[in-house]
Amino acid sequence: MMLGRALGLSAVLCAGLAQAQSPDASGWLRRIHDATHKLSYSGTFVYRNGSRSETSRITRLVDASGSIEKVEVMDGVPREIVRTRDTVRCYLPDARVVKVERQAGHQGAERGFPALVPERIGALAQHYDIALGDTDRVAGLDCQTVRLTPKDNLRYGHMLYADVKTGMLLKAETFDAKGEVIEEISFTEFRVGAMPRERLKPRHTSRAWRVEESGAAPANLKDAGWVVASELPGFRKITELRRRVGESASVGQVVYSDGLAAVSVFIEPLEGRRDPVRAGLASVGAIHIYTREVAKHMVTVVGETPAASVQRIANAVEYRRPQQ
């Protein structure tokens, strides 16, 4: 699901850009980054991949007390997501369930549209040719386009459409090596401006609903014997966690990013698991998923990258018994 896209960066802006990235293009990337984090806004956006589409309504408020965001998915199974700095709550009215994830200690480890552009803008030019394109219109607003073309086959290309007045990202296209768009996220209606905090409250009364708590804490998986023998060129580790859902065994997660694309490695013990591991490759839109069994664990790699990237990093995951 698009909302669960595991992306994010927390480093500061890097100074100095490679020649492949023009100053004008870098300035627009910074405008996009600042707008999506600092503006209060509301609107409706559509996510498309292939024949599948999903419409969501988003409301975001930024004030002195921090930021809060509510996303209502309008198609299919009803669901509503409310995000604060350290907590994500997902309301599922049909099942009368609230899924709660605490994010203390790793804020920014996950993000979604429209906050796609990272803070480490300078690093992008090492792996993408970045240039301004033509102006276009999205949701009735004039937009400047910025094109990011990958320098290798380990990542996708992107076309970003930013509102000329505010810098807000209103549309993002992901394209493959053939230049064909494989995923698109676009606002159909957008409005800037603060709104009462009351509008950010969930619509559903969930007092009698079942609450499923999950959380994550910083971890060092190497201490447990897990290593990635070789990383993808240009990708660096940005966070390492242990996740727990209910009473199930904890799942290790390592997130790598090149500054835009992200790859997550999940390591889950097979003990107590009822279903067999379905090894191999799968995809959802621009996201590829590769699963294999290693040392009685299921290793799953999820990335907004071509298939070669997730397979390459999955095959590099090894278990080495820790020395006593």
Tab-separated table of C-alpha atoms in Angstrom:
chain	number	residue	atom	x	y	z
A	1	MET	CA	0.000	0.000	0.000
A	2	MET	CA	1.305	3.416	-0.936
A	3	LEU	CA	0.863	4.845	2.575
A	4	GLY	CA	3.145	2.213	3.932
A	5	ARG	CA	6.085	3.111	1.685
A	6	ALA	CA	9.215	2.737	3.742
A	7	LEU	CA	11.181	5.905	2.955
A	8	GLY	CA	12.890	8.714	4.873
A	9	LEU	CA	16.037	10.585	5.822
A	10	SER	CA	17.006	12.699	8.851
A	11	ALA	CA	20.444	14.083	7.959
A	12	VAL	CA	21.029	17.789	7.358
A	13	LEU	CA	21.318	19.357	3.917
A	14	CYS	CA	24.674	18.710	2.298
A	15	ALA	CA	26.586	21.636	0.893
A	16	GLY	CA	27.963	21.513	-2.636
A	17	LEU	CA	26.286	19.830	-5.585
A	18	ALA	CA	27.773	17.796	-8.411
A	19	GLN	CA	27.827	19.319	-11.870
A	20	ALA	CA	25.015	17.013	-12.985
A	21	GLN	CA	22.659	19.010	-10.772
A	22	SER	CA	22.085	22.624	-11.765
A	23	PRO	CA	21.734	25.285	-9.049
A	24	ASP	CA	18.215	26.043	-10.302
A	25	ALA	CA	17.219	22.367	-9.983
A	26	SER	CA	18.709	22.048	-6.509
A	27	GLY	CA	16.877	25.190	-5.444
A	28	TRP	CA	13.572	23.697	-6.533
A	29	LEU	CA	14.264	20.461	-4.680
A	30	ARG	CA	14.895	22.476	-1.522
A	31	ARG	CA	11.668	24.423	-2.076
A	32	ILE	CA	9.737	21.161	-2.416
A	33	HIS	CA	11.306	19.753	0.741
A	34	ASP	CA	10.596	22.874	2.795
A	35	ALA	CA	7.018	23.250	1.543
A	36	THR	CA	5.948	19.679	2.283
A	37	HIS	CA	7.273	19.919	5.838
A	38	LYS	CA	6.338	23.492	6.787
A	39	LEU	CA	2.990	24.187	5.092
A	40	SER	CA	-0.460	23.496	6.432
A	41	TYR	CA	-2.675	22.215	3.626
A	42	SER	CA	-5.511	19.939	2.576
A	43	GLY	CA	-6.403	18.180	-0.637
A	44	THR	CA	-7.215	15.001	-2.510
A	45	PHE	CA	-4.644	12.881	-4.317
A	46	VAL	CA	-4.762	9.754	-6.473
A	47	TYR	CA	-2.204	6.943	-6.527
A	48	ARG	CA	-1.986	4.905	-9.744
A	49	ASN	CA	0.002	1.894	-10.861
A	50	GLY	CA	-1.100	-0.097	-13.868
A	51	SER	CA	-4.857	-0.598	-13.720
A	52	ARG	CA	-4.991	0.017	-9.962
A	53	SER	CA	-5.814	3.380	-8.423
A	54	GLU	CA	-6.524	4.656	-4.941
A	55	THR	CA	-7.911	8.043	-3.904
A	56	SER	CA	-7.042	9.628	-0.557
A	57	ARG	CA	-7.919	12.846	1.215
A	58	ILE	CA	-5.138	14.488	3.238
A	59	THR	CA	-5.199	17.246	5.856
A	60	ARG	CA	-1.992	18.506	7.454
A	61	LEU	CA	-1.563	21.149	10.150
A	62	VAL	CA	1.731	22.634	11.298
A	63	ASP	CA	1.691	24.984	14.286
A	64	ALA	CA	3.642	25.808	17.425
A	65	SER	CA	2.705	22.468	19.018
A	66	GLY	CA	4.086	20.455	16.105
A	67	SER	CA	2.584	18.759	13.051
A	68	ILE	CA	-0.334	16.405	12.664
A	69	GLU	CA	-1.593	14.732	9.487
A	70	LYS	CA	-4.746	12.825	8.673
A	71	VAL	CA	-5.191	10.675	5.553
A	72	GLU	CA	-8.552	9.139	4.652
A	73	VAL	CA	-8.502	6.433	1.986
A	74	MET	CA	-11.616	6.899	-0.102
A	75	ASP	CA	-11.609	3.674	-2.176
A	76	GLY	CA	-12.042	0.033	-1.197
A	77	VAL	CA	-11.809	-0.952	2.458
A	78	PRO	CA	-12.349	2.176	4.618
A	79	ARG	CA	-9.319	3.271	6.583
A	80	GLU	CA	-8.014	6.428	8.155
A	81	ILE	CA	-4.448	7.208	9.216
A	82	VAL	CA	-3.500	9.898	11.738
A	83	ARG	CA	0.197	10.711	12.084
A	84	THR	CA	1.929	12.777	14.726
A	85	ARG	CA	5.635	13.171	15.320
A	86	ASP	CA	5.940	9.925	17.260
A	87	THR	CA	2.763	7.903	16.630
A	88	VAL	CA	0.793	6.520	13.693
A	89	ARG	CA	-2.788	5.365	14.242
A	90	CYS	CA	-4.633	3.442	11.547
A	91	TYR	CA	-8.412	3.170	12.008
A	92	LEU	CA	-10.163	0.212	10.325
A	93	PRO	CA	-13.916	0.736	10.873
A	94	ASP	CA	-15.065	-2.493	9.178
A	95	ALA	CA	-12.958	-4.574	11.568
A	96	ARG	CA	-13.397	-2.134	14.485
A	97	VAL	CA	-9.636	-2.142	14.989
A	98	VAL	CA	-7.120	0.624	15.697
A	99	LYS	CA	-3.509	-0.193	14.825
A	100	VAL	CA	-1.083	1.953	16.812
A	101	GLU	CA	2.620	2.239	16.086
A	102	ARG	CA	4.943	4.167	18.356
A	103	GLN	CA	7.829	5.766	16.512
A	104	ALA	CA	9.829	7.308	19.330
A	105	GLY	CA	13.539	7.259	18.606
A	106	HIS	CA	13.259	6.917	14.827
A	107	GLN	CA	11.134	9.802	13.616
A	108	GLY	CA	11.345	10.256	9.898
A	109	ALA	CA	12.101	6.613	9.191
A	110	GLU	CA	8.958	6.407	7.110
A	111	ARG	CA	7.305	8.885	4.818
A	112	GLY	CA	4.847	9.065	1.983
A	113	PHE	CA	3.536	11.399	-0.682
A	114	PRO	CA	3.819	14.355	-0.819
A	115	ALA	CA	6.903	14.370	1.455
A	116	LEU	CA	9.027	12.450	-1.041
A	117	VAL	CA	12.039	14.721	-1.425
A	118	PRO	CA	14.671	14.116	1.277
A	119	GLU	CA	16.861	16.520	3.172
A	120	ARG	CA	20.127	15.169	1.727
A	121	ILE	CA	19.546	16.859	-1.610
A	122	GLY	CA	23.243	17.234	-2.385
A	123	ALA	CA	23.767	13.467	-2.359
A	124	LEU	CA	21.204	12.875	-5.108
A	125	ALA	CA	23.449	14.274	-7.861
A	126	GLN	CA	25.915	11.407	-7.336
A	127	HIS	CA	23.385	8.939	-8.733
A	128	TYR	CA	20.902	11.029	-10.738
A	129	ASP	CA	21.134	13.618	-13.495
A	130	ILE	CA	18.856	16.377	-12.234
A	131	ALA	CA	17.413	19.105	-14.427
A	132	LEU	CA	14.490	21.490	-14.688
A	133	GLY	CA	11.818	20.651	-17.244
A	134	ASP	CA	8.866	22.526	-18.670
A	135	THR	CA	6.063	24.112	-16.693
A	136	ASP	CA	2.765	22.239	-16.458
A	137	ARG	CA	-0.538	22.395	-14.593
A	138	VAL	CA	-1.702	20.089	-11.822
A	139	ALA	CA	-4.969	20.528	-9.891
A	140	GLY	CA	-5.426	23.864	-11.657
A	141	LEU	CA	-2.071	25.237	-10.447
A	142	ASP	CA	1.027	26.148	-12.459
A	143	CYS	CA	3.909	23.778	-11.698
A	144	GLN	CA	7.639	23.607	-12.370
A	145	THR	CA	8.863	20.130	-13.314
A	146	VAL	CA	12.130	18.624	-12.072
A	147	ARG	CA	13.433	15.436	-13.694
A	148	LEU	CA	15.760	12.980	-11.937
A	149	THR	CA	17.293	10.444	-14.344
A	150	PRO	CA	19.263	7.572	-12.747
A	151	LYS	CA	22.873	6.935	-13.747
A	152	ASP	CA	22.579	3.144	-13.326
A	153	ASN	CA	20.014	0.330	-13.296
A	154	LEU	CA	19.703	0.175	-9.503
A	155	ARG	CA	17.097	2.926	-9.181
A	156	TYR	CA	14.140	4.446	-11.001
A	157	GLY	CA	13.747	7.855	-12.563
A	158	HIS	CA	11.364	10.500	-11.236
A	159	MET	CA	9.497	13.526	-12.521
A	160	LEU	CA	8.359	15.980	-9.850
A	161	TYR	CA	5.766	18.732	-10.322
A	162	ALA	CA	6.033	21.620	-7.845
A	163	ASP	CA	3.554	24.450	-7.368
A	164	VAL	CA	5.210	27.629	-8.674
A	165	LYS	CA	3.860	29.793	-5.823
A	166	THR	CA	4.469	27.582	-2.786
A	167	GLY	CA	6.951	24.916	-3.944
A	168	MET	CA	4.510	22.216	-2.820
A	169	LEU	CA	4.882	18.841	-4.549
A	170	LEU	CA	1.603	18.250	-6.373
A	171	LYS	CA	2.522	15.316	-8.588
A	172	ALA	CA	5.243	12.657	-8.760
A	173	GLU	CA	5.846	10.156	-11.553
A	174	THR	CA	8.167	7.156	-11.337
A	175	PHE	CA	9.529	5.781	-14.611
A	176	ASP	CA	11.565	2.722	-15.564
A	177	ALA	CA	14.630	2.288	-17.782
A	178	LYS	CA	12.421	2.501	-20.885
A	179	GLY	CA	11.048	5.845	-19.779
A	180	GLU	CA	7.594	4.396	-19.136
A	181	VAL	CA	5.653	5.675	-16.120
A	182	ILE	CA	5.066	2.784	-13.716
A	183	GLU	CA	3.650	4.749	-10.793
A	184	GLU	CA	1.999	8.135	-10.398
A	185	ILE	CA	0.741	10.109	-7.425
A	186	SER	CA	-1.099	13.355	-8.153
A	187	PHE	CA	-3.249	15.887	-6.356
A	188	THR	CA	-6.608	16.503	-8.005
A	189	GLU	CA	-7.542	19.228	-5.517
A	190	PHE	CA	-5.207	21.210	-3.256
A	191	ARG	CA	-5.501	24.154	-0.850
A	192	VAL	CA	-2.904	25.837	1.334
A	193	GLY	CA	-3.856	27.253	4.716
A	194	ALA	CA	-4.259	26.435	8.382
A	195	MET	CA	-7.458	24.865	9.635
A	196	PRO	CA	-8.925	24.114	13.083
A	197	ARG	CA	-7.149	21.243	14.827
A	198	GLU	CA	-10.581	19.655	15.226
A	199	ARG	CA	-10.457	18.702	11.534
A	200	LEU	CA	-7.489	16.439	12.258
A	201	LYS	CA	-9.381	14.210	14.661
A	202	PRO	CA	-10.453	10.774	13.391
A	203	ARG	CA	-14.044	10.568	12.201
A	204	HIS	CA	-14.643	7.260	13.944
A	205	THR	CA	-15.566	6.693	17.572
A	206	SER	CA	-13.202	3.898	18.551
A	207	ARG	CA	-13.782	3.487	22.281
A	208	ALA	CA	-15.012	-0.103	21.952
A	209	TRP	CA	-12.584	-1.075	19.185
A	210	ARG	CA	-9.716	-3.522	19.573
A	211	VAL	CA	-6.350	-1.795	19.846
A	212	GLU	CA	-3.338	-3.509	18.294
A	213	GLU	CA	-0.124	-1.981	19.559
A	214	SER	CA	3.156	-2.251	17.717
A	215	GLY	CA	6.373	-0.407	18.056
A	216	ALA	CA	9.989	-0.198	17.104
A	217	ALA	CA	13.185	0.539	18.935
A	218	PRO	CA	16.757	1.154	17.756
A	219	ALA	CA	18.751	-2.061	17.388
A	220	ASN	CA	22.094	-3.452	16.324
A	221	LEU	CA	21.321	-6.595	14.344
A	222	LYS	CA	25.019	-7.349	13.918
A	223	ASP	CA	25.107	-8.255	17.617
A	224	ALA	CA	22.573	-10.994	16.810
A	225	GLY	CA	24.709	-12.269	13.921
A	226	TRP	CA	23.041	-10.550	10.970
A	227	VAL	CA	25.102	-8.724	8.372
A	228	VAL	CA	24.669	-7.447	4.831
A	229	ALA	CA	27.878	-8.611	3.173
A	230	SER	CA	27.747	-6.028	0.395
A	231	GLU	CA	25.538	-2.971	0.133
A	232	LEU	CA	24.144	-1.340	-2.984
A	233	PRO	CA	26.399	1.348	-4.483
A	234	GLY	CA	25.261	4.755	-3.275
A	235	PHE	CA	22.878	3.369	-0.632
A	236	ARG	CA	23.722	4.000	3.013
A	237	LYS	CA	22.140	2.656	6.168
A	238	ILE	CA	19.858	5.244	7.743
A	239	THR	CA	18.158	3.286	10.507
A	240	GLU	CA	18.201	-0.127	12.185
A	241	LEU	CA	15.258	-1.287	14.287
A	242	ARG	CA	13.479	-4.128	15.982
A	243	ARG	CA	9.731	-4.178	15.467
A	244	ARG	CA	7.158	-6.064	17.526
A	245	VAL	CA	3.464	-6.586	16.781
A	246	GLY	CA	1.373	-7.914	19.661
A	247	GLU	CA	2.821	-11.093	21.150
A	248	SER	CA	4.660	-12.151	17.994
A	249	ALA	CA	8.417	-12.474	17.804
A	250	SER	CA	10.288	-9.289	17.027
A	251	VAL	CA	11.282	-8.523	13.451
A	252	GLY	CA	14.572	-6.852	12.598
A	253	GLN	CA	14.560	-4.057	10.028
A	254	VAL	CA	17.404	-2.227	8.304
A	255	VAL	CA	16.640	0.717	6.002
A	256	TYR	CA	19.028	1.883	3.281
A	257	SER	CA	18.625	4.938	1.054
A	258	ASP	CA	20.461	6.702	-1.755
A	259	GLY	CA	18.796	9.985	-0.859
A	260	LEU	CA	15.523	9.283	-2.677
A	261	ALA	CA	14.947	5.557	-3.208
A	262	ALA	CA	14.792	3.350	-0.107
A	263	VAL	CA	15.242	-0.364	0.534
A	264	SER	CA	14.138	-2.112	3.749
A	265	VAL	CA	15.473	-5.483	4.900
A	266	PHE	CA	13.170	-7.417	7.261
A	267	ILE	CA	14.443	-10.445	9.216
A	268	GLU	CA	11.767	-12.596	10.867
A	269	PRO	CA	12.276	-15.890	12.736
A	270	LEU	CA	10.433	-18.874	11.270
A	271	GLU	CA	9.845	-20.531	14.636
A	272	GLY	CA	6.125	-20.657	15.327
A	273	ARG	CA	5.223	-19.544	11.827
A	274	ARG	CA	2.363	-21.556	10.323
A	275	ASP	CA	2.738	-20.666	6.658
A	276	PRO	CA	5.768	-21.757	4.630
A	277	VAL	CA	8.093	-19.137	3.201
A	278	ARG	CA	7.145	-18.149	-0.327
A	279	ALA	CA	10.567	-17.418	-1.725
A	280	GLY	CA	10.982	-15.329	-4.833
A	281	LEU	CA	10.108	-12.002	-6.364
A	282	ALA	CA	6.862	-10.028	-6.259
A	283	SER	CA	5.924	-6.460	-7.114
A	284	VAL	CA	3.303	-3.808	-6.353
A	285	GLY	CA	3.577	-0.851	-8.684
A	286	ALA	CA	7.125	0.486	-8.432
A	287	ILE	CA	7.797	-1.565	-5.276
A	288	HIS	CA	9.637	-4.886	-5.606
A	289	ILE	CA	9.669	-7.527	-2.861
A	290	TYR	CA	12.159	-10.385	-2.697
A	291	THR	CA	11.978	-13.165	-0.089
A	292	ARG	CA	14.398	-15.945	0.801
A	293	GLU	CA	15.105	-18.217	3.782
A	294	VAL	CA	18.349	-17.752	5.719
A	295	ALA	CA	19.316	-19.638	8.894
A	296	LYS	CA	15.712	-20.483	9.868
A	297	HIS	CA	14.645	-16.891	9.290
A	298	MET	CA	12.607	-15.269	6.542
A	299	VAL	CA	14.503	-12.414	4.908
A	300	THR	CA	12.268	-10.022	2.992
A	301	VAL	CA	13.638	-7.047	1.085
A	302	VAL	CA	11.207	-4.317	0.030
A	303	GLY	CA	12.349	-1.468	-2.178
A	304	GLU	CA	11.088	1.301	-4.433
A	305	THR	CA	13.722	0.119	-6.869
A	306	PRO	CA	14.088	-2.206	-9.870
A	307	ALA	CA	14.028	-5.933	-9.141
A	308	ALA	CA	17.801	-6.234	-9.481
A	309	SER	CA	18.335	-4.028	-6.437
A	310	VAL	CA	16.160	-5.956	-3.976
A	311	GLN	CA	17.508	-9.313	-5.197
A	312	ARG	CA	21.084	-8.117	-4.898
A	313	ILE	CA	20.743	-6.913	-1.322
A	314	ALA	CA	18.648	-9.946	-0.265
A	315	ASN	CA	21.333	-12.316	-1.510
A	316	ALA	CA	23.912	-10.387	0.520
A	317	VAL	CA	22.139	-10.979	3.856
A	318	GLU	CA	24.089	-13.499	5.924
A	319	TYR	CA	23.938	-14.977	9.405
A	320	ARG	CA	27.250	-15.305	11.234
A	321	ARG	CA	27.083	-16.850	14.667
A	322	PRO	CA	28.178	-14.215	17.194
A	323	GLN	CA	31.382	-14.980	19.042
A	324	GLN	CA	30.936	-15.604	22.720
